[in-house]
């Protein structure tokens, strides 16, 4: 999937919004995709654990994971406050990074430290020159221009169900939520879409990534990405009282499993399901042609060969006449013959059929 393999940049890098709890022990599909997008064996990844309440252990975990998945170098950079985030010593590792990964934790802390600082601008600049930028849980939410700082769970959208904070703005025109199905966050995301219908609501399940490349979103992992499109929404959000249910009528819902791709600008599904290799497609087409030929032979079984040849000759003659009239040259066509049908033809008496 990677457009960046340690070579010259051809534009902004991929964005990985991971719904949290990504597999770190078995297949590690989501993290493997991130390493490949960051350059594979040439990847230089910076881990940013600012949101995490854990100590150096969280850096050690991701350093071991990314190294095991083939990254060349992995370093940790942890600004704890806005003063750190404006310190050139914290910015230097980002200058040649091909991948930047922000861990989970307290999303309000992450936003308070990173957004609007030199560190946040350095992350944006790295992405613009081709680095893959990703985050899990809190690190996913901050990729958007508007991020959910905190909120309540529940299936029903309600007034004042959540609160927004400023994000990095790498994902435009959307709000990203995480741990989506596992923590029942449908209501809070839908409430935000009802309040701001121009924004797409993107909810990401655990061990799942929404991968943004330009205007396209691709789903990777074992869960799904849920999208709420409120372009034609009718809502009472402008006058609903505190904690009251919010009307959200006309929302378009997309639930996208792994391999689905979605056009964020047109807001339509582009494709889903894995496409087989070209050689396999050619083999399937050849097999299908053989089956069609066999079906014709089976259909003609028990019919006089002489009658079959005459039908084929007549069909060819009609096709030639039609082609000549249209001024075109078309391949010969053959009328289908149904096996077992009663035949009446002067050159093909009933006794010639050999069937009962």
Short mmCIF file of C-alpha atoms in Angstrom, two decimals:
data_model
loop_
_atom_site.label_atom_id
_atom_site.label_comp_id
_atom_site.label_asym_id
_atom_site.label_seq_id
_atom_site.Cartn_x
_atom_site.Cartn_y
_atom_site.Cartn_z
CA UNK A 1 0.00 0.00 0.00
CA UNK A 2 2.84 2.37 0.70
CA UNK A 3 3.52 5.32 -1.59
CA UNK A 4 6.68 6.10 0.36
CA UNK A 5 9.55 3.63 0.42
CA UNK A 6 12.34 5.81 1.72
CA UNK A 7 12.71 7.59 -1.63
CA UNK A 8 11.95 11.14 -2.71
CA UNK A 9 8.58 12.51 -1.61
CA UNK A 10 5.82 12.74 -4.19
CA UNK A 11 3.44 14.66 -1.92
CA UNK A 12 1.88 14.41 1.53
CA UNK A 13 2.28 11.11 3.34
CA UNK A 14 -0.45 8.74 4.48
CA UNK A 15 -2.43 9.44 7.65
CA UNK A 16 -3.26 6.52 9.95
CA UNK A 17 -6.13 7.09 12.39
CA UNK A 18 -6.22 3.93 14.54
CA UNK A 19 -9.18 3.19 16.78
CA UNK A 20 -7.03 2.01 19.70
CA UNK A 21 -6.08 -1.41 21.07
CA UNK A 22 -4.25 -2.32 17.86
CA UNK A 23 -2.93 -5.90 17.80
CA UNK A 24 0.64 -5.93 19.14
CA UNK A 25 1.12 -9.69 19.56
CA UNK A 26 -0.17 -11.67 16.56
CA UNK A 27 -0.76 -10.42 13.01
CA UNK A 28 -0.11 -6.75 13.87
CA UNK A 29 -1.72 -5.83 10.54
CA UNK A 30 -2.36 -2.17 11.31
CA UNK A 31 1.13 -1.47 12.67
CA UNK A 32 2.71 -3.36 9.76
CA UNK A 33 0.85 -1.16 7.28
CA UNK A 34 2.07 1.94 9.11
CA UNK A 35 5.70 0.79 8.97
CA UNK A 36 5.40 0.09 5.24
CA UNK A 37 3.89 3.52 4.63
CA UNK A 38 6.77 5.06 6.59
CA UNK A 39 9.37 3.46 4.34
CA UNK A 40 9.61 -0.19 5.40
CA UNK A 41 13.27 -1.15 5.97
CA UNK A 42 14.27 2.52 5.54
CA UNK A 43 11.68 3.84 8.00
CA UNK A 44 12.79 6.37 10.62
CA UNK A 45 9.92 6.52 13.10
CA UNK A 46 9.41 9.00 15.95
CA UNK A 47 7.07 7.85 18.73
CA UNK A 48 5.26 10.66 20.57
CA UNK A 49 3.78 9.37 23.89
CA UNK A 50 2.68 12.77 25.25
CA UNK A 51 -0.93 11.62 25.82
CA UNK A 52 0.08 8.49 27.74
CA UNK A 53 0.13 8.25 31.53
CA UNK A 54 2.73 5.49 31.30
CA UNK A 55 6.43 6.16 31.67
CA UNK A 56 9.28 5.17 29.35
CA UNK A 57 7.72 1.71 28.99
CA UNK A 58 5.33 2.90 26.29
CA UNK A 59 8.25 4.06 24.14
CA UNK A 60 10.04 0.76 24.71
CA UNK A 61 6.95 -1.18 23.59
CA UNK A 62 6.56 0.68 20.30
CA UNK A 63 10.30 0.74 19.69
CA UNK A 64 10.39 -3.06 19.95
CA UNK A 65 7.25 -3.45 17.82
CA UNK A 66 8.32 -1.18 14.97
CA UNK A 67 11.84 -2.64 14.95
CA UNK A 68 10.41 -6.17 14.76
CA UNK A 69 8.23 -5.04 11.83
CA UNK A 70 11.28 -3.87 9.90
CA UNK A 71 11.78 -0.17 10.72
CA UNK A 72 15.40 1.00 10.53
CA UNK A 73 15.32 3.40 13.51
CA UNK A 74 12.77 4.21 16.21
CA UNK A 75 13.16 7.05 18.73
CA UNK A 76 10.86 8.51 21.36
CA UNK A 77 10.16 12.24 21.80
CA UNK A 78 7.92 13.32 24.68
CA UNK A 79 7.10 17.02 25.10
CA UNK A 80 5.23 17.35 28.41
CA UNK A 81 4.18 20.99 28.11
CA UNK A 82 4.03 23.81 25.59
CA UNK A 83 7.48 25.02 26.58
CA UNK A 84 8.90 21.62 25.61
CA UNK A 85 6.89 21.70 22.39
CA UNK A 86 8.64 24.94 21.37
CA UNK A 87 12.12 23.70 22.32
CA UNK A 88 14.32 22.99 19.26
CA UNK A 89 15.74 19.90 21.01
CA UNK A 90 12.31 18.26 20.81
CA UNK A 91 11.88 19.25 17.17
CA UNK A 92 15.18 17.96 15.80
CA UNK A 93 14.18 14.25 15.59
CA UNK A 94 11.18 15.20 13.43
CA UNK A 95 13.34 16.82 10.75
CA UNK A 96 14.24 13.56 8.98
CA UNK A 97 11.43 11.30 10.24
CA UNK A 98 9.61 9.22 7.63
CA UNK A 99 6.97 8.23 10.19
CA UNK A 100 5.49 9.94 13.28
CA UNK A 101 3.32 7.90 15.64
CA UNK A 102 1.30 9.39 18.52
CA UNK A 103 0.17 7.01 21.25
CA UNK A 104 -3.12 6.86 23.12
CA UNK A 105 -3.94 8.41 26.48
CA UNK A 106 -5.43 11.75 27.49
CA UNK A 107 -6.51 13.49 24.31
CA UNK A 108 -7.07 16.87 25.98
CA UNK A 109 -3.50 16.80 27.27
CA UNK A 110 -2.18 15.92 23.81
CA UNK A 111 -4.11 18.78 22.23
CA UNK A 112 -3.04 21.20 24.95
CA UNK A 113 0.66 20.42 24.43
CA UNK A 114 0.93 19.92 20.67
CA UNK A 115 -1.55 22.14 18.81
CA UNK A 116 -0.43 25.66 18.00
CA UNK A 117 3.21 24.98 18.94
CA UNK A 118 6.42 24.52 16.97
CA UNK A 119 6.13 20.77 17.58
CA UNK A 120 2.67 20.64 16.03
CA UNK A 121 3.87 22.66 13.05
CA UNK A 122 6.84 20.30 12.64
CA UNK A 123 4.50 17.30 12.53
CA UNK A 124 2.41 19.06 9.85
CA UNK A 125 5.54 19.92 7.85
CA UNK A 126 6.79 16.32 8.04
CA UNK A 127 3.48 15.09 6.69
CA UNK A 128 3.56 17.64 3.86
CA UNK A 129 6.98 16.41 2.70
CA UNK A 130 5.85 12.77 2.64
CA UNK A 131 6.15 11.33 6.14
CA UNK A 132 3.42 8.95 7.31
CA UNK A 133 1.70 10.38 10.40
CA UNK A 134 -0.38 8.10 12.58
CA UNK A 135 -1.91 7.83 15.98
CA UNK A 136 -3.90 5.42 18.06
CA UNK A 137 -6.87 6.40 20.25
CA UNK A 138 -6.07 9.98 21.36
CA UNK A 139 -3.37 10.08 18.70
CA UNK A 140 -6.05 9.36 16.07
CA UNK A 141 -8.46 12.07 17.20
CA UNK A 142 -5.86 14.84 17.07
CA UNK A 143 -5.29 14.28 13.34
CA UNK A 144 -8.54 16.12 12.56
CA UNK A 145 -9.05 19.87 12.70
CA UNK A 146 -11.70 19.42 15.39
CA UNK A 147 -11.10 16.63 17.91
CA UNK A 148 -13.31 15.16 20.60
CA UNK A 149 -11.73 16.10 23.93
CA UNK A 150 -14.08 13.97 26.02
CA UNK A 151 -17.71 12.85 26.14
CA UNK A 152 -20.27 10.27 27.23
CA UNK A 153 -21.08 6.92 25.66
CA UNK A 154 -24.50 5.87 24.43
CA UNK A 155 -26.40 5.12 21.24
CA UNK A 156 -28.75 8.12 21.34
CA UNK A 157 -27.38 11.53 20.33
CA UNK A 158 -27.94 14.09 23.08
CA UNK A 159 -27.23 17.75 23.57
CA UNK A 160 -23.88 18.51 25.28
CA UNK A 161 -22.83 14.87 25.01
CA UNK A 162 -19.23 15.76 24.18
CA UNK A 163 -16.76 18.60 23.96
CA UNK A 164 -14.43 19.57 21.13
CA UNK A 165 -10.86 20.84 21.15
CA UNK A 166 -8.51 21.96 18.39
CA UNK A 167 -6.57 19.29 16.50
CA UNK A 168 -3.70 19.33 14.01
CA UNK A 169 -5.97 19.75 10.99
CA UNK A 170 -4.29 17.06 8.90
CA UNK A 171 -7.73 15.52 8.23
CA UNK A 172 -10.01 18.27 6.95
CA UNK A 173 -13.81 18.37 7.07
CA UNK A 174 -14.21 15.53 9.56
CA UNK A 175 -14.39 14.58 13.23
CA UNK A 176 -12.59 11.37 14.21
CA UNK A 177 -13.70 9.18 17.13
CA UNK A 178 -12.09 5.94 18.32
CA UNK A 179 -12.86 2.75 20.32
CA UNK A 180 -16.08 3.33 18.43
CA UNK A 181 -18.15 0.12 18.59
CA UNK A 182 -16.41 -1.20 21.70
CA UNK A 183 -17.35 1.85 23.82
CA UNK A 184 -20.70 2.60 22.14
CA UNK A 185 -19.79 6.05 20.90
CA UNK A 186 -22.43 6.26 18.18
CA UNK A 187 -24.49 8.86 20.02
CA UNK A 188 -21.72 11.32 20.76
CA UNK A 189 -20.37 11.30 17.21
CA UNK A 190 -23.86 11.61 15.74
CA UNK A 191 -24.63 14.51 18.08
CA UNK A 192 -21.60 16.38 16.76
CA UNK A 193 -22.63 15.74 13.15
CA UNK A 194 -26.14 17.00 14.00
CA UNK A 195 -24.57 20.18 15.38
CA UNK A 196 -22.11 20.56 12.46
CA UNK A 197 -23.62 18.83 9.41
CA UNK A 198 -20.82 19.98 7.14
CA UNK A 199 -18.38 17.68 8.95
CA UNK A 200 -18.16 13.95 8.31
CA UNK A 201 -18.31 11.87 11.48
CA UNK A 202 -15.73 9.07 11.30
CA UNK A 203 -15.85 6.41 14.03
CA UNK A 204 -13.06 3.82 14.10
CA UNK A 205 -13.21 0.44 15.83
CA UNK A 206 -10.35 -1.01 17.82
CA UNK A 207 -7.50 -2.72 15.92
CA UNK A 208 -8.68 -0.86 12.84
CA UNK A 209 -7.24 2.08 10.92
CA UNK A 210 -8.77 4.67 8.65
CA UNK A 211 -5.92 5.38 6.23
CA UNK A 212 -6.19 8.78 4.52
CA UNK A 213 -4.42 9.36 1.21
CA UNK A 214 -5.55 12.58 -0.41
CA UNK A 215 -9.35 12.47 -0.73
CA UNK A 216 -9.51 8.70 -0.26
CA UNK A 217 -10.01 6.72 2.93
CA UNK A 218 -9.09 3.03 3.08
CA UNK A 219 -9.95 0.67 5.92
CA UNK A 220 -7.31 -1.65 7.37
CA UNK A 221 -7.68 -4.09 10.28
CA UNK A 222 -10.21 -6.44 11.79
CA UNK A 223 -13.01 -3.98 12.63
CA UNK A 224 -14.91 -1.34 10.70
CA UNK A 225 -14.99 2.41 10.11
CA UNK A 226 -18.41 4.03 10.51
CA UNK A 227 -19.13 7.27 8.65
CA UNK A 228 -22.02 9.66 9.32
CA UNK A 229 -22.75 12.03 6.43
CA UNK A 230 -25.07 14.84 7.49
CA UNK A 231 -25.13 16.71 4.17
CA UNK A 232 -28.94 16.46 4.01
CA UNK A 233 -29.59 16.26 7.73
CA UNK A 234 -32.59 17.76 9.52
CA UNK A 235 -31.93 18.47 13.20
CA UNK A 236 -33.26 20.33 16.23
CA UNK A 237 -29.77 20.73 17.69
CA UNK A 238 -30.09 24.53 17.68
CA UNK A 239 -32.83 24.50 20.32
CA UNK A 240 -32.71 21.07 22.06
CA UNK A 241 -32.28 21.44 25.81
CA UNK A 242 -29.34 20.19 27.83
CA UNK A 243 -29.02 16.37 27.78
CA UNK A 244 -32.16 16.07 25.61
CA UNK A 245 -32.15 13.69 22.61
CA UNK A 246 -31.24 15.42 19.37
CA UNK A 247 -33.21 14.95 16.16
CA UNK A 248 -30.94 13.56 13.42
CA UNK A 249 -33.01 12.70 10.34
CA UNK A 250 -31.63 12.06 6.87
CA UNK A 251 -28.12 11.06 7.95
CA UNK A 252 -26.38 8.78 5.43
CA UNK A 253 -24.64 5.89 7.16
CA UNK A 254 -21.62 3.99 5.81
CA UNK A 255 -20.16 1.01 7.68
CA UNK A 256 -16.90 0.09 5.98
CA UNK A 257 -15.03 -3.15 6.77
CA UNK A 258 -11.41 -3.86 5.87
CA UNK A 259 -10.38 -3.24 2.21
CA UNK A 260 -13.20 -0.71 1.67
CA UNK A 261 -12.25 2.60 0.06
CA UNK A 262 -14.28 5.79 0.36
CA UNK A 263 -14.15 9.13 -1.48
CA UNK A 264 -14.18 11.82 1.22
CA UNK A 265 -14.94 14.64 -1.21
CA UNK A 266 -17.77 12.99 -3.15
CA UNK A 267 -18.82 11.09 0.01
CA UNK A 268 -19.36 7.82 -1.84
CA UNK A 269 -18.09 4.25 -1.59
CA UNK A 270 -15.42 3.55 -4.19
CA UNK A 271 -14.70 -0.15 -3.77
CA UNK A 272 -14.71 -3.03 -1.34
CA UNK A 273 -13.22 -6.51 -1.23
CA UNK A 274 -9.79 -7.61 -2.32
CA UNK A 275 -9.11 -7.71 -6.06
CA UNK A 276 -7.33 -10.88 -7.26
CA UNK A 277 -4.02 -10.55 -9.16
CA UNK A 278 -4.19 -9.91 -12.91
CA UNK A 279 -2.91 -13.42 -13.72
CA UNK A 280 -5.65 -14.92 -11.57
CA UNK A 281 -8.31 -12.77 -13.28
CA UNK A 282 -7.08 -13.94 -16.72
CA UNK A 283 -7.21 -17.55 -15.55
CA UNK A 284 -10.78 -17.11 -14.28
CA UNK A 285 -11.85 -15.52 -17.58
CA UNK A 286 -10.32 -18.41 -19.54
CA UNK A 287 -12.08 -20.93 -17.31
CA UNK A 288 -15.37 -19.06 -17.79
CA UNK A 289 -14.95 -19.19 -21.58
CA UNK A 290 -14.32 -22.94 -21.37
CA UNK A 291 -17.47 -23.36 -19.27
CA UNK A 292 -19.57 -21.41 -21.77
CA UNK A 293 -18.26 -23.60 -24.60
CA UNK A 294 -18.97 -26.74 -22.58
CA UNK A 295 -22.49 -25.48 -21.81
CA UNK A 296 -23.21 -25.09 -25.53
CA UNK A 297 -21.92 -28.56 -26.23
CA UNK A 298 -24.09 -30.02 -23.46
CA UNK A 299 -27.10 -28.09 -24.75
CA UNK A 300 -26.56 -29.53 -28.24
CA UNK A 301 -26.12 -33.08 -26.97
CA UNK A 302 -28.58 -35.51 -28.61
CA UNK A 303 -29.30 -33.19 -31.57
CA UNK A 304 -28.48 -34.21 -35.13
CA UNK A 305 -25.01 -32.84 -36.01
CA UNK A 306 -26.34 -32.02 -39.47
CA UNK A 307 -29.14 -29.89 -37.99
CA UNK A 308 -26.74 -28.18 -35.60
CA UNK A 309 -24.41 -27.29 -38.49
CA UNK A 310 -27.34 -25.90 -40.51
CA UNK A 311 -28.51 -23.72 -37.60
CA UNK A 312 -24.99 -22.41 -37.13
CA UNK A 313 -24.69 -21.66 -40.87
CA UNK A 314 -28.00 -19.75 -40.90
CA UNK A 315 -27.08 -17.74 -37.82
CA UNK A 316 -23.78 -16.81 -39.40
CA UNK A 317 -25.51 -15.72 -42.60
CA UNK A 318 -27.96 -13.49 -40.68
CA UNK A 319 -25.13 -11.94 -38.70
CA UNK A 320 -23.19 -11.20 -41.89
CA UNK A 321 -26.22 -9.49 -43.44
CA UNK A 322 -26.79 -7.34 -40.34
CA UNK A 323 -23.13 -6.37 -40.21
CA UNK A 324 -23.12 -5.43 -43.88
CA UNK A 325 -26.24 -3.32 -43.41
CA UNK A 326 -24.66 -1.52 -40.46
CA UNK A 327 -21.34 -1.12 -42.24
CA UNK A 328 -19.55 -3.08 -39.50
CA UNK A 329 -17.67 -6.35 -39.29
CA UNK A 330 -18.72 -8.47 -36.34
CA UNK A 331 -17.71 -11.94 -35.20
CA UNK A 332 -19.91 -14.89 -36.08
CA UNK A 333 -22.84 -15.52 -33.74
CA UNK A 334 -24.48 -18.85 -32.97
CA UNK A 335 -28.04 -19.34 -31.82
CA UNK A 336 -28.39 -21.44 -28.69
CA UNK A 337 -29.96 -24.87 -29.06
CA UNK A 338 -31.88 -26.44 -26.23
CA UNK A 339 -31.16 -30.12 -25.69
CA UNK A 340 -34.21 -32.35 -25.87
CA UNK A 341 -36.29 -29.90 -27.93
CA UNK A 342 -38.41 -31.40 -30.67
CA UNK A 343 -36.90 -30.60 -34.04
CA UNK A 344 -38.70 -30.17 -37.33
CA UNK A 345 -36.48 -29.76 -40.34
CA UNK A 346 -36.55 -31.39 -43.78
CA UNK A 347 -32.90 -32.36 -43.53
CA UNK A 348 -33.22 -33.65 -39.98
CA UNK A 349 -36.00 -36.22 -39.51
CA UNK A 350 -37.00 -37.18 -35.99
CA UNK A 351 -35.37 -40.60 -36.33
CA UNK A 352 -31.93 -38.98 -36.81
CA UNK A 353 -31.86 -37.47 -33.34
CA UNK A 354 -30.92 -40.74 -31.66
CA UNK A 355 -32.81 -39.65 -28.52
CA UNK A 356 -36.13 -40.62 -26.98
#
